[in-house]
Amino acid sequence: MADLRTNIAGIESPNPFWLASAPPTNSGYQVQRAFEAGWGGAVWKTLGDPILNVSSRFAAVSFNGQKVAGFNNIELITDRPLEVNLKEIYETKKRFPNHAIIASLMVEPRQEAWHEIVKRVEEVGVDGLELNFGCPHGMAERGMGAASGQVPALVEQQTYWVKEVAKTPVIVKLTPNITDITATAEAAVNGGADAISMINTINSLAGVDLNSWNTIPHVGGKGAHGGYCGPAVKPIALNMVGECARNSRINVPISGIGGISNWQDAAEFMLMGSTSVQVCTAAMHHGFRIVEDMIDGLNNYLDEKGISSVKEIIGKSVPKYSDWGDLDLNYKVVANINNEVCINCNKCHIACEDTSHQCIDMLTDSNGNKMLKVREEDCVGCNLCSIVCPVDGAIDMIELPNELVPMTWNERQHAVGAVACEIDIASK
Ligand SMILES: Cc1cc2nc3c(=O)[nH]c(=O)nc-3n(C[C@H](O)[C@H](O)[C@H](O)COP(=O)(O)O)c2cc1C
């Protein structure tokens, strides 16, 4: 069995699977049951002011029969008094000394407010702090959450204030509602963050009821934008983790969050640079016991690969993630249809004919049977036919031998620039 123990900026946990700050971590009862089920850590539901919420809070997007492909909420931070949460954190930490308990915090952007809450939560024995600069709704209207998290100077300043008094590691949780997340990640690092976590939820409206014309969800006939999460946001989150992981100025560990539903998702986030992973929607959809499969699956994966510790996979895909300008323009793949497996549904032909490069021909063989064949010379290797194909193994994308020297856009521009320079010099 591989060693799943995790250490992120000094916060230790028996495995990398943490519950994200959200309804699953709302109380001591829940967090203790989660630890019993196997979760390695929990970021407590965000503590702070004010204590208020609306009724009718969640909505989900189902897609083609899959329930909760995306999840939307207009919930604010905890609506339980700070004293009650602090007492339960203390009791939970006492019962589970080896599990990670992180206090998620959100207060108004004032030095004294941050100092006060940090001191109070550290007194009850938390292992670390997570600064919630991410909630997109409700709190943002009051200058907190995403409103702070979208302004790098405010991220840096508030992180700095927290670090002035914090004795435990400080994780800054970033909002994805920003054009370039590396700007706020760098600001967090400049403010002294020990780690960063991402993503919080994405601005969204789940839908509109076609009968009542109300938004989904609505509060007495009125709606407001919410935060989107769940499986649908995973690619957005994974890119943001990758962008931060490959940026040399963001030299702190990352806790990856966003659409993680199983051990494979978790492993992808770790390969892309996450030291720990956090889960919310999947736990809300399926319950705490999903962590059992996550632990078993990750263990088996590491064993099969002959890897003794989960730490060894962190960031292994980061060097493979780069700018478009670094991709080899001479690399080529083409589609190949396996006619033994193909069911002649023609989806690939339609997709290619209508929306791609018109390079799949419909032929008739000597027995009069219809068959599909790719004209390799016209195929650009876009993958669309293999994406729409309903049968596994019917279309493979095949790498063609590269007869040309690898050449990236950046190298090409460099070479063109050098030639232009030579012409310029020669003409003088
Ligand atoms: C109902 C709900 C409430 C949430 N409340 C908080 C919160 O209080 N603090 C916070 O930092 N994030 C909060 N989040 C965001 C999650 O911690 C997490 O960042 C996000 O849901 C993405 O992870 P997921 O795709 O696994 O759900 C909340 C999410 C949901 C769905």
Coordinates of C-alpha atoms and ligand atoms in Angstrom, one line a residue:
M1 CA 0.0 0.0 0.0
A2 CA 1.4 3.4 -1.0
D3 CA 1.9 6.1 1.6
L4 CA -0.9 8.6 1.2
R5 CA 0.2 10.9 4.0
T6 CA 0.2 14.6 2.9
N7 CA 2.0 17.7 4.1
I8 CA 0.9 21.0 2.6
A9 CA 2.8 24.0 3.9
G10 CA 3.2 22.1 7.2
I11 CA -0.4 21.0 7.5
E12 CA -0.4 17.2 7.8
S13 CA -3.2 14.8 7.1
P14 CA -3.4 11.0 6.7
N15 CA -4.4 11.4 3.0
P16 CA -4.8 14.2 0.5
F17 CA -8.6 14.1 0.5
W18 CA -10.1 17.1 2.3
L19 CA -13.7 18.3 2.4
A20 CA -13.9 21.8 1.0
S21 CA -15.4 24.6 3.1
A22 CA -19.1 24.2 2.4
P23 CA -22.3 22.5 3.8
P24 CA -20.5 19.2 4.4
T25 CA -18.2 20.9 7.0
N26 CA -20.9 23.0 8.7
S27 CA -20.7 21.4 12.1
G28 CA -18.6 19.2 14.4
Y29 CA -21.1 16.3 14.0
Q30 CA -20.5 16.3 10.2
V31 CA -16.8 16.8 10.3
Q32 CA -16.3 14.0 12.8
R33 CA -18.5 11.6 10.8
A34 CA -16.4 12.6 7.7
F35 CA -13.2 11.8 9.5
E36 CA -14.7 8.4 10.6
A37 CA -15.5 7.7 6.9
G38 CA -11.9 8.4 6.0
W39 CA -11.5 12.0 4.9
G40 CA -8.0 13.3 5.8
G41 CA -8.9 16.9 6.4
A42 CA -11.7 19.4 6.4
V43 CA -11.9 23.1 5.8
W44 CA -14.6 24.3 8.1
K45 CA -17.6 26.1 6.6
T46 CA -16.5 29.8 6.4
L47 CA -16.6 31.6 9.7
G48 CA -17.3 35.4 9.9
D49 CA -19.9 38.0 9.8
P50 CA -22.8 38.5 9.2
I51 CA -24.9 35.4 10.1
L52 CA -27.6 35.4 7.6
N53 CA -28.8 33.4 4.6
V54 CA -31.8 33.0 2.3
S55 CA -34.1 30.0 1.9
S56 CA -34.1 28.2 -1.4
R57 CA -30.4 28.1 -2.0
F58 CA -29.3 25.4 -4.5
A59 CA -30.0 24.4 -8.0
A60 CA -28.4 21.8 -10.2
V61 CA -27.9 21.3 -13.9
S62 CA -28.6 17.8 -15.1
F63 CA -27.3 16.8 -18.5
N64 CA -28.5 13.9 -20.6
G65 CA -29.6 12.0 -17.6
Q66 CA -26.7 12.8 -15.4
K67 CA -27.9 14.4 -12.3
V68 CA -25.8 17.2 -10.8
A69 CA -23.5 17.7 -13.8
G70 CA -23.2 21.2 -12.4
F71 CA -24.3 22.6 -9.1
N72 CA -25.3 26.2 -8.3
N73 CA -25.8 27.9 -5.0
I74 CA -26.6 31.3 -3.5
E75 CA -25.7 30.3 0.1
L76 CA -23.5 32.6 2.2
I77 CA -21.0 31.7 4.9
T78 CA -21.9 29.8 8.1
D79 CA -25.2 30.9 9.7
R80 CA -24.2 29.4 13.1
P81 CA -22.7 31.6 15.8
L82 CA -18.9 31.8 16.0
E83 CA -18.8 30.6 19.6
V84 CA -20.7 27.4 18.6
N85 CA -18.3 26.7 15.7
L86 CA -15.2 27.3 17.8
K87 CA -16.4 24.9 20.5
E88 CA -17.1 22.2 17.9
I89 CA -13.8 22.8 16.2
Y90 CA -12.0 22.3 19.6
E91 CA -13.9 19.1 20.3
T92 CA -13.3 17.7 16.8
K93 CA -9.6 18.4 16.9
K94 CA -9.4 16.8 20.4
R95 CA -11.1 13.6 19.0
F96 CA -9.1 13.6 15.7
P97 CA -5.7 15.1 16.5
N98 CA -4.1 13.6 13.4
H99 CA -6.6 14.9 10.9
A100 CA -6.3 18.4 9.4
I101 CA -8.8 21.0 10.4
I102 CA -8.5 24.3 8.6
A103 CA -10.6 27.3 9.6
S104 CA -12.0 29.1 6.6
L105 CA -12.3 32.8 7.3
M106 CA -14.1 35.8 5.7
V107 CA -14.3 39.2 7.3
E108 CA -14.5 42.8 6.1
P109 CA -11.2 44.1 4.7
R110 CA -9.9 45.7 8.0
Q111 CA -6.7 44.9 9.8
E112 CA -8.3 44.6 13.2
A113 CA -11.1 42.4 12.0
W114 CA -8.6 39.9 10.5
H115 CA -6.4 40.0 13.6
E116 CA -9.3 39.3 15.9
I117 CA -10.7 36.3 14.0
V118 CA -7.3 34.7 13.4
K119 CA -6.5 34.8 17.1
R120 CA -9.9 33.4 18.1
V121 CA -9.7 30.4 15.7
E122 CA -6.1 29.6 16.5
E123 CA -6.9 29.4 20.2
V124 CA -9.1 26.4 19.6
G125 CA -6.3 24.4 17.9
V126 CA -6.9 24.6 14.1
D127 CA -4.1 23.3 11.9
G128 CA -4.3 26.1 9.4
L129 CA -6.3 29.0 8.0
E130 CA -7.9 29.4 4.7
L131 CA -8.8 32.9 3.6
N132 CA -12.0 32.9 1.6
F133 CA -11.5 35.6 -1.1
G134 CA -13.8 33.7 -3.4
C135 CA -17.5 33.5 -2.6
P136 CA -19.1 35.2 -5.7
H137 CA -22.4 36.2 -4.2
G138 CA -23.9 38.0 -1.2
M139 CA -20.6 38.7 0.6
A140 CA -19.1 40.3 -2.5
E141 CA -21.8 43.0 -2.4
R142 CA -20.4 43.8 1.0
G143 CA -16.8 44.1 -0.2
M144 CA -15.8 40.6 1.0
G145 CA -15.2 37.3 -0.8
A146 CA -14.8 37.6 -4.6
A147 CA -15.0 41.4 -4.3
S148 CA -11.7 41.3 -2.4
G149 CA -10.4 38.4 -4.4
Q150 CA -10.7 40.1 -7.7
V151 CA -8.3 42.9 -6.7
P152 CA -4.7 41.7 -6.3
A153 CA -3.8 44.6 -4.0
L154 CA -6.5 43.7 -1.6
V155 CA -5.5 40.0 -1.7
E156 CA -1.9 40.9 -0.9
Q157 CA -2.9 43.4 1.8
Q158 CA -5.3 41.1 3.7
T159 CA -3.0 38.1 3.4
Y160 CA -0.3 40.3 4.9
W161 CA -2.6 41.4 7.8
V162 CA -3.4 37.7 8.6
K163 CA 0.3 36.8 8.4
E164 CA 1.1 39.5 10.9
V165 CA -0.6 37.5 13.7
A166 CA -1.1 33.9 12.3
K167 CA 0.9 31.1 14.0
T168 CA -0.5 28.4 11.7
P169 CA 0.0 28.1 7.9
V170 CA -2.2 30.4 5.8
I171 CA -3.9 29.2 2.6
V172 CA -5.4 31.8 0.3
K173 CA -8.5 30.5 -1.5
L174 CA -8.8 32.2 -4.9
T175 CA -11.9 33.1 -7.0
P176 CA -12.1 31.9 -10.6
N177 CA -14.1 35.0 -11.5
I178 CA -11.1 36.8 -12.8
T179 CA -9.4 36.9 -16.2
D180 CA -5.9 35.7 -15.0
I181 CA -5.8 33.8 -11.7
T182 CA -2.0 34.0 -11.6
A183 CA -2.3 37.7 -10.8
T184 CA -4.2 37.1 -7.6
A185 CA -2.1 34.0 -6.8
E186 CA 1.0 36.1 -7.1
A187 CA -0.5 38.8 -4.9
A188 CA -1.3 36.1 -2.2
V189 CA 2.3 34.9 -2.4
N190 CA 3.6 38.5 -2.1
G191 CA 1.4 38.9 1.0
G192 CA 3.1 35.9 2.6
A193 CA 0.6 33.1 1.8
D194 CA 2.0 29.6 2.7
A195 CA -0.2 27.9 0.2
I196 CA -3.1 28.7 -2.2
S197 CA -6.3 26.9 -3.0
M198 CA -8.5 27.1 -6.0
I199 CA -11.2 27.3 -7.2
N200 CA -14.1 28.7 -5.4
T201 CA -17.4 28.8 -7.4
I202 CA -18.0 30.5 -10.8
N203 CA -20.6 33.2 -11.3
S204 CA -23.7 31.5 -12.7
L205 CA -27.4 31.3 -13.2
A206 CA -28.6 27.7 -13.3
G207 CA -31.7 28.3 -15.4
V208 CA -35.0 30.0 -16.0
D209 CA -38.4 28.3 -15.4
L210 CA -40.3 28.4 -18.7
N211 CA -43.7 28.4 -17.0
S212 CA -43.3 30.9 -14.2
W213 CA -40.4 32.8 -15.8
N214 CA -38.7 32.7 -12.4
T215 CA -35.0 32.2 -12.2
I216 CA -33.7 28.8 -10.8
P217 CA -33.4 29.0 -7.8
H218 CA -35.5 32.0 -6.8
V219 CA -36.4 33.5 -3.5
G220 CA -40.0 34.5 -3.5
G221 CA -39.9 35.2 -7.2
K222 CA -36.5 37.0 -7.3
G223 CA -33.2 35.5 -8.3
A224 CA -29.5 36.5 -8.1
H225 CA -26.4 35.1 -9.5
G226 CA -24.9 32.2 -7.7
G227 CA -21.7 30.1 -7.6
Y228 CA -21.2 27.2 -10.0
C229 CA -19.3 24.0 -9.1
G230 CA -19.4 20.2 -9.6
P231 CA -18.1 18.1 -12.5
A232 CA -18.8 20.8 -15.1
V233 CA -16.2 23.1 -13.7
K234 CA -13.3 20.6 -13.4
P235 CA -11.6 21.6 -16.7
I236 CA -11.7 25.3 -15.6
A237 CA -10.2 24.5 -12.2
L238 CA -7.6 22.1 -13.6
N239 CA -6.3 24.8 -16.0
M240 CA -6.1 27.4 -13.2
V241 CA -4.2 25.0 -11.0
G242 CA -1.8 24.2 -13.9
E243 CA -1.3 27.9 -14.7
C244 CA -0.3 28.6 -11.1
A245 CA 1.8 25.5 -10.8
R246 CA 3.9 26.3 -13.9
N247 CA 4.5 29.9 -12.8
S248 CA 7.8 30.2 -11.1
R249 CA 6.8 33.3 -9.1
I250 CA 4.0 31.3 -7.5
N251 CA 6.3 29.1 -5.4
V252 CA 3.9 27.8 -2.8
P253 CA 1.9 24.5 -2.7
I254 CA -1.6 24.3 -4.1
S255 CA -4.7 22.7 -2.8
G256 CA -6.8 21.8 -5.8
I257 CA -10.6 22.2 -5.8
G258 CA -13.4 22.1 -8.4
G259 CA -15.4 19.2 -9.8
I260 CA -13.3 16.4 -8.1
S261 CA -15.6 13.4 -7.9
N262 CA -13.4 10.3 -7.8
W263 CA -9.8 9.2 -7.4
Q264 CA -9.0 9.8 -11.1
D265 CA -10.0 13.5 -10.9
A266 CA -7.9 13.8 -7.7
A267 CA -4.9 12.2 -9.3
E268 CA -5.2 14.5 -12.3
F269 CA -5.2 17.6 -10.0
M270 CA -2.1 16.2 -8.2
L271 CA -0.3 15.5 -11.4
M272 CA -1.1 19.1 -12.4
G273 CA 0.5 20.4 -9.2
S274 CA -2.0 20.0 -6.3
T275 CA -0.6 18.7 -3.0
S276 CA -4.0 18.1 -1.5
V277 CA -7.5 18.1 -3.1
Q278 CA -10.8 19.4 -1.7
V279 CA -14.2 18.1 -2.5
C280 CA -17.7 19.6 -2.0
T281 CA -20.3 18.8 -4.7
A282 CA -19.5 15.1 -5.0
A283 CA -19.8 14.6 -1.2
M284 CA -23.1 16.5 -1.3
H285 CA -24.3 14.3 -4.1
H286 CA -23.2 10.9 -2.9
G287 CA -22.3 11.3 0.8
F288 CA -19.1 11.0 2.8
R289 CA -18.4 7.3 1.9
I290 CA -17.2 8.2 -1.6
V291 CA -13.8 8.8 0.1
E292 CA -13.4 5.0 0.5
D293 CA -13.3 4.5 -3.3
M294 CA -11.0 7.6 -3.6
I295 CA -8.5 6.1 -1.1
D296 CA -8.6 2.6 -2.6
G297 CA -8.4 3.8 -6.2
L298 CA -5.5 6.1 -5.5
N299 CA -3.7 3.4 -3.6
N300 CA -4.2 0.8 -6.4
Y301 CA -3.1 3.3 -9.0
L302 CA 0.1 4.1 -7.1
D303 CA 0.8 0.4 -6.5
E304 CA 0.3 -0.5 -10.1
K305 CA 2.7 2.2 -11.1
G306 CA 5.2 1.1 -8.5
I307 CA 5.1 4.4 -6.7
S308 CA 5.5 4.3 -2.9
S309 CA 4.3 7.7 -1.9
V310 CA 1.5 10.0 -3.3
K311 CA 4.0 12.9 -2.9
E312 CA 5.9 11.5 -5.9
I313 CA 3.2 12.3 -8.4
I314 CA 2.6 15.9 -7.4
G315 CA 3.3 18.2 -10.4
K316 CA 4.5 15.4 -12.7
S317 CA 2.4 16.8 -15.6
V318 CA 3.3 20.4 -15.0
P319 CA 6.4 20.4 -17.4
K320 CA 4.1 19.1 -20.1
Y321 CA 1.8 22.1 -19.8
S322 CA 3.0 25.1 -21.7
D323 CA 2.0 27.9 -24.0
W324 CA 0.5 27.3 -27.4
G325 CA 3.6 28.9 -29.0
D326 CA 5.7 26.0 -27.6
L327 CA 3.7 23.3 -29.4
D328 CA 5.4 21.5 -32.4
L329 CA 3.7 22.7 -35.6
N330 CA 5.0 19.7 -37.5
Y331 CA 3.5 17.0 -35.2
K332 CA 0.6 15.2 -36.9
V333 CA -2.1 12.8 -36.0
V334 CA -4.9 11.5 -38.3
A335 CA -8.1 9.6 -37.7
N336 CA -8.2 5.9 -38.5
I337 CA -11.6 4.1 -38.6
N338 CA -11.6 0.5 -37.5
N339 CA -14.2 -1.0 -39.9
E340 CA -14.4 -4.2 -37.8
V341 CA -15.7 -2.3 -34.9
C342 CA -17.5 0.6 -36.6
I343 CA -21.3 0.3 -36.6
N344 CA -21.8 2.6 -39.6
C345 CA -23.9 5.1 -37.6
N346 CA -22.3 7.9 -39.7
K347 CA -22.0 10.3 -36.8
C348 CA -18.3 10.8 -37.6
H349 CA -19.1 11.4 -41.3
I350 CA -21.8 14.0 -40.5
A351 CA -19.6 15.8 -38.0
C352 CA -16.7 15.9 -40.4
E353 CA -18.8 16.8 -43.4
D354 CA -20.9 19.5 -41.7
T355 CA -18.5 21.0 -39.2
S356 CA -14.9 20.0 -39.8
H357 CA -12.7 19.2 -42.9
Q358 CA -14.8 16.9 -45.1
C359 CA -12.3 14.1 -45.1
I360 CA -14.4 11.0 -44.3
D361 CA -15.6 9.2 -47.4
M362 CA -18.5 6.8 -47.6
L363 CA -17.4 3.9 -49.8
T364 CA -18.9 0.6 -50.9
D365 CA -16.8 -2.5 -50.7
S366 CA -16.7 -5.4 -53.2
N367 CA -19.6 -7.1 -51.3
G368 CA -21.7 -4.0 -51.5
N369 CA -21.3 -3.1 -47.8
K370 CA -21.0 0.6 -46.9
M371 CA -17.8 1.6 -45.1
L372 CA -16.2 4.8 -43.9
K373 CA -12.7 5.7 -44.7
V374 CA -10.5 8.7 -43.8
R375 CA -8.6 10.6 -46.5
E376 CA -5.4 11.0 -44.4
E377 CA -4.0 13.8 -46.6
D378 CA -7.0 16.0 -45.8
C379 CA -7.4 15.1 -42.1
V380 CA -6.0 17.8 -39.8
G381 CA -6.2 15.6 -36.7
C382 CA -8.9 17.7 -35.0
N383 CA -10.2 14.6 -33.1
L384 CA -13.9 15.5 -33.6
C385 CA -14.8 12.2 -35.3
S386 CA -13.4 10.2 -32.4
I387 CA -15.1 12.5 -29.9
V388 CA -18.6 12.0 -31.4
C389 CA -18.1 8.3 -32.1
P390 CA -20.3 6.2 -29.8
V391 CA -18.3 3.0 -30.0
D392 CA -15.0 2.6 -28.1
G393 CA -12.2 1.5 -30.4
A394 CA -14.0 2.4 -33.6
I395 CA -11.8 5.5 -34.3
D396 CA -8.2 5.9 -33.2
M397 CA -6.1 8.9 -33.6
I398 CA -2.8 7.8 -35.0
E399 CA 0.5 9.6 -34.8
L400 CA 2.2 9.9 -38.2
P401 CA 6.0 9.6 -38.4
N402 CA 7.4 13.1 -38.2
E403 CA 9.6 13.6 -41.3
L404 CA 10.1 17.3 -40.5
V405 CA 12.2 18.9 -37.8
P406 CA 10.1 19.9 -34.8
M407 CA 9.3 23.6 -35.1
T408 CA 7.2 25.6 -32.6
W409 CA 5.5 29.0 -33.3
N410 CA 8.0 30.7 -31.0
E411 CA 11.0 29.1 -32.8
R412 CA 9.5 30.0 -36.2
Q413 CA 9.0 33.6 -35.1
H414 CA 12.5 33.7 -33.8
A415 CA 13.8 32.3 -37.2
V416 CA 11.7 34.7 -39.2
G417 CA 12.9 37.6 -37.1
A418 CA 16.5 36.6 -37.6
V419 CA 16.1 36.4 -41.4
A420 CA 14.4 39.8 -41.4
C421 CA 17.2 41.2 -39.4
E422 CA 19.8 39.8 -41.8
I423 CA 17.9 41.3 -44.8
D424 CA 17.7 44.6 -43.0
I425 CA 21.4 44.6 -42.3
A426 CA 22.3 43.5 -45.9
S427 CA 20.1 46.3 -47.4
K428 CA 22.0 49.0 -45.4
Ligands
LIG1 C1 -23.6 25.2 -1.2 C2 -22.2 25.6 -1.2 C3 -21.7 26.4 -0.2 C4 -20.4 26.8 -0.2 N1 -19.9 27.6 0.8 C5 -18.6 27.9 0.8 C6 -18.0 28.6 1.9 O1 -18.7 28.9 2.9 N2 -16.7 29.0 1.8 C7 -15.9 28.6 0.8 O2 -14.7 29.0 0.8 N3 -16.4 27.9 -0.3 C8 -17.7 27.6 -0.3 N4 -18.2 26.8 -1.3 C9 -17.3 26.5 -2.4 C10 -16.6 25.1 -2.2 O3 -15.8 25.1 -1.1 C11 -15.8 24.7 -3.5 O4 -14.8 25.7 -3.6 C12 -16.6 24.7 -4.8 O5 -17.8 24.1 -4.5 C13 -15.9 23.8 -5.8 O6 -15.7 22.5 -5.5 P1 -16.7 21.3 -6.0 O7 -16.7 21.4 -7.5 O8 -16.1 20.0 -5.4 O9 -18.0 21.6 -5.4 C14 -19.5 26.4 -1.3 C15 -20.0 25.6 -2.3 C16 -21.3 25.2 -2.3 C17 -21.9 24.2 -3.3

